[in-house]
Coordinates of N, CA and C in Angstrom, one line a residue:
M16 N 15.7 -3.1 -6.4 CA 16.3 -2.8 -5.2 C 15.2 -3.3 -4.0
Q17 N 15.9 -4.4 -3.4 CA 14.7 -4.6 -2.2 C 15.0 -3.8 -1.3
R18 N 13.6 -3.8 -0.7 CA 13.3 -2.8 0.7 C 13.1 -3.8 1.7
A19 N 13.6 -3.6 2.7 CA 13.8 -4.1 4.1 C 12.2 -3.9 4.5
R20 N 11.1 -4.7 4.8 CA 10.0 -4.5 4.9 C 9.8 -5.9 5.9
R21 N 8.8 -5.8 6.6 CA 8.9 -6.8 7.8 C 7.6 -7.4 7.0
S22 N 7.5 -8.7 7.3 CA 6.2 -9.2 6.8 C 5.0 -9.4 7.8
A23 N 5.1 -8.2 8.7 CA 3.8 -8.4 9.6 C 2.9 -7.8 8.8
C24 N 2.0 -8.8 8.1 CA 0.8 -8.6 7.5 C -0.3 -9.0 7.8
R25 N -1.2 -8.5 7.4 CA -2.8 -9.0 7.6 C -3.5 -8.9 6.4
L26 N -3.8 -9.8 5.8 CA -5.1 -10.1 4.8 C -6.1 -9.0 4.8
A27 N -6.7 -8.4 4.1 CA -8.1 -7.7 4.4 C -9.1 -8.8 4.0
V28 N -10.5 -8.4 4.7 CA -11.6 -9.4 5.0 C -12.3 -8.8 4.6
D29 N -13.1 -9.2 3.6 CA -14.7 -8.8 3.0 C -15.3 -9.2 4.1
C30 N -16.1 -8.1 4.6 CA -17.2 -8.3 5.4 C -18.4 -8.9 5.2
T31 N -18.7 -9.2 3.9 CA -19.9 -9.8 3.6 C -19.3 -11.5 3.1
G32 N -18.4 -11.9 3.1 CA -17.7 -13.0 2.7 C -17.8 -13.1 1.7
T33 N -17.8 -12.3 0.5 CA -17.8 -12.2 -1.0 C -17.4 -11.5 -1.7
L34 N -16.6 -11.9 -2.4 CA -15.6 -10.7 -3.6 C -16.3 -10.4 -4.5
R35 N -16.4 -9.3 -5.0 CA -16.9 -8.7 -6.3 C -15.8 -8.3 -7.1
P36 N -15.4 -9.2 -8.1 CA -14.5 -8.9 -9.1 C -15.0 -7.6 -10.4
F37 N -14.3 -6.7 -11.0 CA -14.7 -5.6 -11.5 C -13.7 -5.6 -12.8
G38 N -13.8 -6.5 -13.9 CA -12.9 -6.2 -14.9 C -11.9 -7.0 -14.7
A39 N -11.7 -7.9 -15.6 CA -10.2 -8.8 -15.4 C -9.1 -8.0 -15.8
L40 N -8.0 -7.4 -15.5 CA -7.1 -6.7 -16.2 C -5.9 -7.4 -16.9
Q41 N -5.3 -7.1 -17.8 CA -4.4 -8.5 -18.5 C -3.5 -8.3 -17.8
P42 N -2.4 -9.2 -17.4 CA -1.0 -9.5 -16.8 C -0.2 -8.2 -17.6
D43 N 0.7 -7.3 -17.2 CA 1.7 -6.6 -17.8 C 3.0 -7.1 -17.4
T44 N 3.1 -7.9 -19.0 CA 4.1 -9.0 -19.3 C 5.8 -8.1 -19.6
D45 N 5.4 -6.7 -20.3 CA 6.2 -6.2 -20.5 C 7.4 -5.5 -19.0
G46 N 6.4 -5.5 -18.3 CA 7.6 -4.6 -16.9 C 7.7 -5.7 -16.0
G47 N 7.4 -6.9 -16.3 CA 7.7 -7.9 -15.1 C 6.9 -8.1 -13.8
I48 N 5.4 -7.4 -14.1 CA 4.7 -7.2 -13.0 C 3.3 -7.9 -13.2
M49 N 2.5 -8.3 -12.3 CA 1.5 -9.3 -12.9 C 0.3 -8.2 -11.9
I50 N -0.5 -7.5 -13.0 CA -1.7 -7.0 -12.1 C -3.1 -7.6 -12.1
G51 N -3.8 -8.1 -11.1 CA -4.8 -8.7 -11.1 C -6.0 -8.0 -11.2
Q52 N -6.9 -8.9 -10.8 CA -8.4 -8.2 -11.0 C -8.5 -6.9 -9.8
V53 N -9.8 -6.3 -10.2 CA -10.1 -5.3 -8.9 C -11.3 -5.8 -8.4
Y54 N -11.0 -5.8 -7.0 CA -12.6 -6.4 -6.1 C -12.8 -5.1 -5.2
I55 N -14.3 -5.1 -5.3 CA -14.8 -4.4 -4.2 C -14.8 -5.3 -3.0
R56 N -14.4 -4.3 -2.1 CA -14.5 -4.9 -0.4 C -15.0 -4.0 0.3
E57 N -15.9 -4.6 1.6 CA -16.1 -3.7 2.7 C -14.9 -4.1 3.6
L58 N -14.4 -2.7 4.2 CA -13.2 -2.9 4.7 C -13.2 -1.9 5.8
E59 N -12.9 -2.2 7.0 CA -12.5 -1.7 8.4 C -11.8 -0.3 8.4
G60 N -12.0 0.7 9.4 CA -10.9 1.6 9.0 C -9.7 1.2 9.5
A61 N -8.7 2.0 8.8 CA -7.3 1.3 9.3 C -6.7 2.4 9.8
R62 N -5.8 2.5 10.9 CA -4.8 3.3 11.2 C -3.1 3.2 11.0
L63 N -3.0 3.8 10.5 CA -1.7 4.0 9.9 C -0.7 5.0 10.6
V64 N 0.4 4.4 11.1 CA 1.2 5.5 11.7 C 3.0 5.3 11.0
G65 N 3.5 6.4 11.0 CA 4.5 6.3 10.1 C 5.5 7.3 10.1
L66 N 6.6 7.5 8.9 CA 7.2 8.7 9.1 C 7.1 8.8 7.6
S67 N 7.0 10.6 7.3 CA 6.9 11.0 5.9 C 8.5 10.7 5.4
H68 N 8.3 10.7 4.2 CA 9.8 10.7 3.2 C 9.2 11.7 1.9
R69 N 10.7 11.9 1.3 CA 10.4 13.0 0.1 C 11.8 12.7 -0.7
G70 N 11.2 12.3 -1.8 CA 12.4 12.0 -2.6 C 11.9 10.7 -3.5
P71 N 13.1 10.4 -4.2 CA 12.4 8.9 -5.2 C 11.7 8.1 -4.3
Y72 N 10.7 7.3 -4.9 CA 10.2 6.2 -4.4 C 11.1 5.2 -3.8
D73 N 12.1 4.8 -5.1 CA 12.7 3.7 -4.3 C 13.7 3.7 -3.4
T74 N 14.0 5.3 -3.0 CA 14.5 5.4 -1.6 C 13.5 5.3 -0.2
L75 N 12.5 5.2 -0.8 CA 11.5 4.8 0.7 C 12.0 3.6 1.6
E76 N 13.0 2.7 1.1 CA 13.5 1.6 2.2 C 14.3 2.5 3.2
D77 N 15.0 3.5 3.1 CA 15.6 4.0 4.3 C 14.7 4.7 5.0
T78 N 13.5 5.2 4.8 CA 12.7 5.7 5.6 C 12.1 4.5 6.5
F79 N 11.8 3.3 5.6 CA 11.4 2.2 6.2 C 12.3 1.7 7.4
A80 N 13.7 1.9 7.2 CA 14.6 1.4 7.8 C 14.6 2.1 9.4
R81 N 14.3 3.4 9.1 CA 14.3 4.1 10.2 C 12.9 3.6 10.8
L82 N 11.7 3.4 10.5 CA 10.4 3.1 11.2 C 10.8 1.9 12.0
F83 N 11.2 1.2 11.4 CA 11.7 -0.6 11.7 C 12.3 -0.2 13.3
S84 N 13.5 0.3 12.9 CA 14.2 0.9 14.3 C 13.6 1.4 15.3
F85 N 12.8 2.4 14.9 CA 12.1 3.2 16.1 C 10.9 2.4 16.9
I86 N 10.2 1.4 15.9 CA 9.6 0.3 16.6 C 10.3 -0.9 17.4
E87 N 11.2 -1.2 17.0 CA 12.1 -2.4 17.5 C 12.6 -1.9 18.7
E88 N 13.0 -0.6 18.8 CA 13.6 -0.1 20.1 C 12.8 -0.1 21.0
R89 N 11.2 -0.1 20.9 CA 10.1 0.4 21.7 C 9.2 -0.9 21.9
V90 N 10.2 -2.1 21.5 CA 9.3 -3.5 21.4 C 8.0 -3.4 20.9
L91 N 7.5 -2.9 19.9 CA 6.1 -2.8 19.4 C 5.9 -3.7 18.2
W92 N 6.5 -4.3 17.9 CA 6.2 -5.3 16.8 C 5.0 -6.3 16.8
G93 N 4.8 -6.5 18.5 CA 3.7 -7.4 18.4 C 2.2 -6.7 18.2
Q94 N 2.2 -5.0 18.2 CA 1.2 -4.4 17.9 C 1.0 -4.1 16.6
V95 N 1.8 -4.6 15.5 CA 1.8 -4.1 14.4 C 0.9 -5.2 13.3
K96 N -0.2 -4.7 12.6 CA -1.0 -5.8 11.7 C -0.2 -5.7 10.3
A97 N 0.2 -4.8 9.8 CA 0.6 -5.1 8.6 C 1.8 -4.1 8.1
V98 N 2.5 -4.1 7.3 CA 3.0 -2.8 6.7 C 2.6 -2.5 5.8
A99 N 2.9 -0.8 5.4 CA 1.8 -0.2 4.3 C 2.6 0.9 4.1
A100 N 2.3 1.5 3.0 CA 3.0 2.5 2.1 C 1.8 3.6 1.7
V101 N 1.6 5.0 1.7 CA 0.9 5.9 0.8 C 2.0 7.0 0.1
G102 N 1.7 6.7 -1.2 CA 2.6 7.5 -2.1 C 1.6 8.6 -2.7
Y103 N 2.1 9.9 -2.6 CA 0.9 10.9 -2.7 C 1.4 11.5 -4.3
D104 N 2.2 11.3 -5.2 CA 2.9 11.9 -6.0 C 2.6 11.1 -7.0
D105 N 2.3 11.6 -8.5 CA 2.5 10.6 -9.5 C 3.8 10.7 -10.3
V106 N 4.8 9.6 -10.4 CA 5.8 9.5 -10.6 C 6.0 10.1 -12.6
R107 N 5.1 10.2 -13.1 CA 5.6 10.7 -14.4 C 5.3 12.2 -14.5
V108 N 4.7 12.8 -13.7 CA 4.6 14.3 -13.6 C 5.1 15.3 -12.7
T109 N 6.0 14.4 -11.3 CA 6.7 15.2 -10.3 C 7.9 14.6 -10.4
A110 N 8.9 15.7 -10.4 CA 10.4 15.1 -10.6 C 10.6 14.3 -9.0
P111 N 11.6 13.6 -9.4 CA 12.0 12.6 -8.5 C 12.1 12.8 -6.8
D112 N 13.0 14.0 -6.4 CA 13.1 14.4 -5.5 C 11.9 15.2 -4.8
Q113 N 10.9 15.5 -5.2 CA 9.9 16.2 -4.8 C 8.7 14.9 -4.6
L114 N 9.0 13.7 -4.8 CA 8.2 13.0 -4.7 C 7.9 12.7 -3.1
R115 N 6.4 12.4 -2.6 CA 6.1 12.9 -1.3 C 5.5 11.2 -0.9
A116 N 5.9 10.4 0.3 CA 5.0 9.2 0.6 C 5.3 9.2 2.0
H117 N 4.6 8.3 2.5 CA 4.6 8.2 4.3 C 5.0 6.3 4.2
A118 N 5.9 5.9 5.0 CA 6.3 4.6 5.1 C 5.7 4.4 6.6
C119 N 4.4 3.3 6.5 CA 4.0 3.0 7.8 C 3.7 1.7 8.1
V120 N 3.1 1.6 9.3 CA 2.7 0.4 9.9 C 1.0 0.4 10.0
V121 N 0.7 -0.4 9.8 CA -0.9 -0.6 10.2 C -1.2 -1.3 11.6
V122 N -1.8 -0.3 12.5 CA -2.1 -0.8 14.2 C -3.3 -0.5 14.9
A123 N -3.3 -0.7 15.7 CA -4.8 -0.9 16.5 C -4.8 0.7 17.0
D124 N -5.9 1.0 17.6 CA -6.0 2.2 18.2 C -5.0 2.7 19.5
D125 N -4.4 1.5 20.2 CA -4.1 1.9 21.4 C -2.4 2.1 21.3
F126 N -1.9 1.9 20.0 CA -0.6 1.8 19.6 C 0.1 3.1 20.0
P127 N 1.0 3.5 20.6 CA 1.4 4.7 21.1 C 1.9 5.5 19.8
R128 N 1.3 6.8 19.8 CA 2.0 7.8 18.9 C 2.6 8.8 19.3
E129 N 4.3 8.8 19.1 CA 4.8 9.9 19.7 C 6.0 10.1 18.3
A130 N 6.4 11.2 18.4 CA 7.2 11.9 17.8 C 8.3 10.8 17.4
P131 N 8.8 10.8 16.1 CA 8.3 11.6 14.7 C 7.4 10.9 14.2
L132 N 6.5 9.7 14.7 CA 5.8 9.6 13.9 C 4.2 10.1 13.9
E133 N 4.0 10.1 12.7 CA 3.0 10.8 12.1 C 1.5 9.5 12.3
E134 N 0.3 10.2 11.8 CA -1.0 9.2 11.9 C -1.7 9.6 10.5
L135 N -2.2 8.4 9.9 CA -2.9 8.7 9.1 C -4.1 7.5 9.3
R136 N -5.3 7.9 9.2 CA -6.6 7.5 9.1 C -7.2 7.2 7.9
Y137 N -7.7 6.0 7.5 CA -8.6 5.4 6.7 C -10.2 4.9 7.1
P138 N -11.0 5.3 6.3 CA -12.4 5.4 6.7 C -12.7 3.7 6.7
S139 N -13.6 3.2 7.4 CA -14.5 2.0 7.4 C -15.4 2.7 6.0
A140 N -15.1 1.7 5.0 CA -15.9 2.0 3.5 C -15.6 0.7 2.2
R141 N -16.1 0.9 1.3 CA -15.7 0.0 0.2 C -14.3 0.7 -0.4
Y142 N -14.1 -0.4 -0.5 CA -12.8 -0.1 -1.2 C -12.3 -0.9 -2.4
A143 N -11.9 -0.2 -3.5 CA -11.5 -0.8 -4.8 C -9.8 -1.5 -4.6
V144 N -9.9 -3.0 -4.2 CA -8.5 -3.7 -3.8 C -7.7 -4.3 -5.4
M145 N -6.7 -4.3 -5.3 CA -6.0 -4.5 -6.5 C -4.7 -5.1 -6.0
E146 N -4.8 -6.7 -6.4 CA -3.4 -7.5 -5.9 C -2.6 -7.5 -7.0
V147 N -1.3 -6.9 -6.5 CA -0.2 -7.2 -7.5 C 1.1 -7.8 -7.5
S148 N 1.4 -8.7 -8.3 CA 2.7 -9.6 -8.0 C 3.8 -8.9 -8.6
G149 N 5.3 -8.4 -8.3 CA 6.1 -8.3 -8.6 C 6.9 -7.3 -7.7
D150 N 8.0 -6.6 -8.6 CA 8.9 -5.4 -7.9 C 8.6 -4.8 -7.6
Y151 N 8.5 -4.0 -6.6 CA 7.9 -2.8 -5.9 C 8.5 -1.6 -6.8
S152 N 9.3 -1.8 -7.7 CA 9.6 -1.0 -8.7 C 8.5 -0.4 -9.7
Q153 N 7.8 -1.8 -10.2 CA 7.1 -1.5 -11.0 C 5.1 -1.1 -10.6
L154 N 5.2 -0.9 -9.2 CA 3.6 -0.3 -8.8 C 3.2 0.4 -9.3
S155 N 4.0 1.8 -10.0 CA 3.2 2.8 -10.5 C 2.6 2.4 -11.6
K156 N 3.1 1.3 -12.3 CA 2.2 0.6 -13.6 C 0.5 0.4 -13.1
A157 N 1.0 -0.1 -11.7 CA -0.5 -1.0 -11.2 C -1.4 0.4 -11.1
Y158 N -0.9 1.4 -10.1 CA -1.5 2.8 -9.9 C -2.1 3.2 -11.3
H159 N -1.5 3.2 -12.2 CA -1.9 3.9 -13.1 C -3.0 3.1 -14.0
R160 N -3.1 1.9 -13.9 CA -3.8 0.7 -14.3 C -5.3 0.9 -13.6
L161 N -5.0 1.1 -12.0 CA -6.4 1.0 -11.5 C -6.9 2.6 -11.5
L162 N -6.0 3.6 -11.5 CA -6.7 5.1 -11.6 C -7.2 5.4 -12.8
E163 N -6.4 5.2 -14.1 CA -6.6 5.6 -15.1 C -7.8 4.7 -16.1
D164 N -7.4 3.4 -15.9 CA -8.2 2.5 -16.8 C -9.7 2.0 -16.2
W165 N -9.4 1.3 -14.4 CA -10.3 0.9 -14.2 C -11.3 1.7 -13.5
L166 N -10.7 2.5 -12.8 CA -11.7 3.8 -12.2 C -12.9 4.2 -13.0
P167 N -12.5 4.8 -14.4 CA -13.5 5.4 -15.1 C -14.1 4.9 -15.9
A168 N -13.8 3.8 -16.0 CA -14.6 2.5 -16.7 C -15.7 1.5 -15.6
S169 N -15.5 1.9 -14.1 CA -16.0 1.1 -13.5 C -17.3 1.8 -13.0
G170 N -17.8 3.0 -13.3 CA -18.7 3.7 -12.8 C -18.7 4.4 -11.3
E171 N -17.1 3.7 -10.5 CA -17.2 4.2 -9.1 C -16.5 5.6 -9.0
A172 N -16.7 6.0 -7.8 CA -15.9 7.2 -7.7 C -15.3 7.0 -6.2
R173 N -14.1 8.0 -6.3 CA -13.2 7.5 -5.3 C -13.4 8.7 -4.3
R174 N -13.2 8.5 -3.1 CA -12.9 9.3 -1.9 C -11.8 10.2 -2.1
D175 N -11.6 11.4 -1.3 CA -10.5 12.3 -1.4 C -9.8 11.8 -0.7
I176 N -8.9 10.8 -1.0 CA -7.8 10.4 -0.1 C -7.0 9.3 -0.9
C177 N -5.5 9.6 -0.6 CA -5.2 8.5 -1.5 C -5.1 7.3 -1.4
P178 N -4.7 6.3 -2.4 CA -4.8 5.0 -2.0 C -3.6 4.5 -1.1
Y179 N -3.8 3.2 -0.4 CA -2.4 3.2 0.2 C -2.2 1.6 -0.1
E180 N -1.0 1.1 0.0 CA -0.5 -0.4 -0.4 C -0.4 -0.8 0.9
V181 N -0.3 -2.3 0.6 CA -0.4 -2.8 2.3 C 0.6 -4.4 1.4
Y182 N 1.3 -4.6 2.2 CA 2.8 -5.5 1.5 C 2.1 -6.9 2.1
L183 N 2.2 -7.9 1.4 CA 1.4 -9.1 1.6 C 2.6 -10.3 2.0
N184 N 3.7 -10.0 1.8 CA 4.8 -10.7 2.2 C 6.0 -9.8 2.0
S185 N 7.2 -10.3 2.4 CA 8.5 -9.5 2.7 C 9.5 -10.2 1.4
P186 N 10.3 -8.9 1.2 CA 11.8 -8.9 0.4 C 12.6 -9.7 0.9
E187 N 12.3 -10.1 2.3 CA 13.5 -10.5 3.2 C 13.4 -12.3 3.1
A188 N 11.9 -12.5 2.4 CA 11.5 -13.9 2.3 C 11.5 -14.3 0.8
V189 N 11.1 -13.6 -0.5 CA 10.5 -14.1 -1.4 C 11.4 -12.9 -2.3
E190 N 12.0 -13.4 -3.6 CA 12.3 -12.8 -4.7 C 11.8 -11.5 -5.1
P191 N 12.1 -10.5 -5.6 CA 11.6 -9.4 -6.0 C 10.1 -9.6 -6.6
G192 N 10.7 -10.6 -8.1 CA 9.4 -10.9 -8.9 C 7.8 -11.9 -7.8
E193 N 8.2 -11.9 -6.8 CA 7.3 -12.7 -6.2 C 6.5 -12.0 -5.4
L194 N 7.0 -11.0 -5.0 CA 6.4 -9.8 -3.9 C 5.0 -9.5 -4.2
R195 N 4.2 -9.6 -3.3 CA 2.7 -9.6 -3.6 C 2.4 -8.2 -2.5
T196 N 1.6 -7.2 -3.3 CA 1.3 -6.1 -2.7 C -0.2 -5.7 -3.1
E197 N -1.4 -5.4 -2.2 CA -2.1 -4.9 -2.3 C -2.6 -3.3 -2.3
I198 N -2.9 -3.1 -3.1 CA -3.7 -1.4 -3.3 C -5.0 -1.2 -3.0
R199 N -5.1 -0.5 -1.9 CA -6.5 0.0 -1.6 C -7.1 1.5 -2.0
L200 N -8.1 1.4 -2.8 CA -8.4 2.9 -3.2 C -10.1 3.0 -2.2
A201 N -10.1 4.0 -1.4 CA -11.3 4.1 -1.0 C -12.6 4.9 -1.9
L202 N -14.0 4.3 -1.5 CA -14.7 4.7 -2.5 C -15.5 5.4 -1.9
I203 N -16.7 6.2 -2.9 CA -17.8 6.7 -2.0 C -18.9 5.5 -2.2

């Protein structure tokens, strides 16, 4: 199922101008998703504002639609840097109706926050960044590979904050198999 997400995206830039790959992960061909290498990048802090969601992750598109309506009504799209989401629960152990998430946009500090928007802050830090190509419904596989395979083998330690995902293109512009998502995991 495609999600109605705007393509207001901004790629993360490594402040040092270099990318450091850590271990090539092989593409997951069984699920139709391509999971790329993990890179360590120094990223600036990010301010996310959005709406909370409870329920199956594949219904997050409804929360995004409400968020986009809110932004459109206030003519704020020009202040949006990227579209993002934060998922808090593992789909393998949490009942679908109990899954928690935020549908978000990445914005500058002067973006107005008013109810019902909630704010999430991510620090300037080193991040493990994984780019994934494929349908959003398969993203949980990428999270498992990042958190259960790459992280323990890397010698890195994560911060006590959930990873977030940034959408690099839009389901309105490309087929589900061509969707690109960047998963960002803050490191200590």
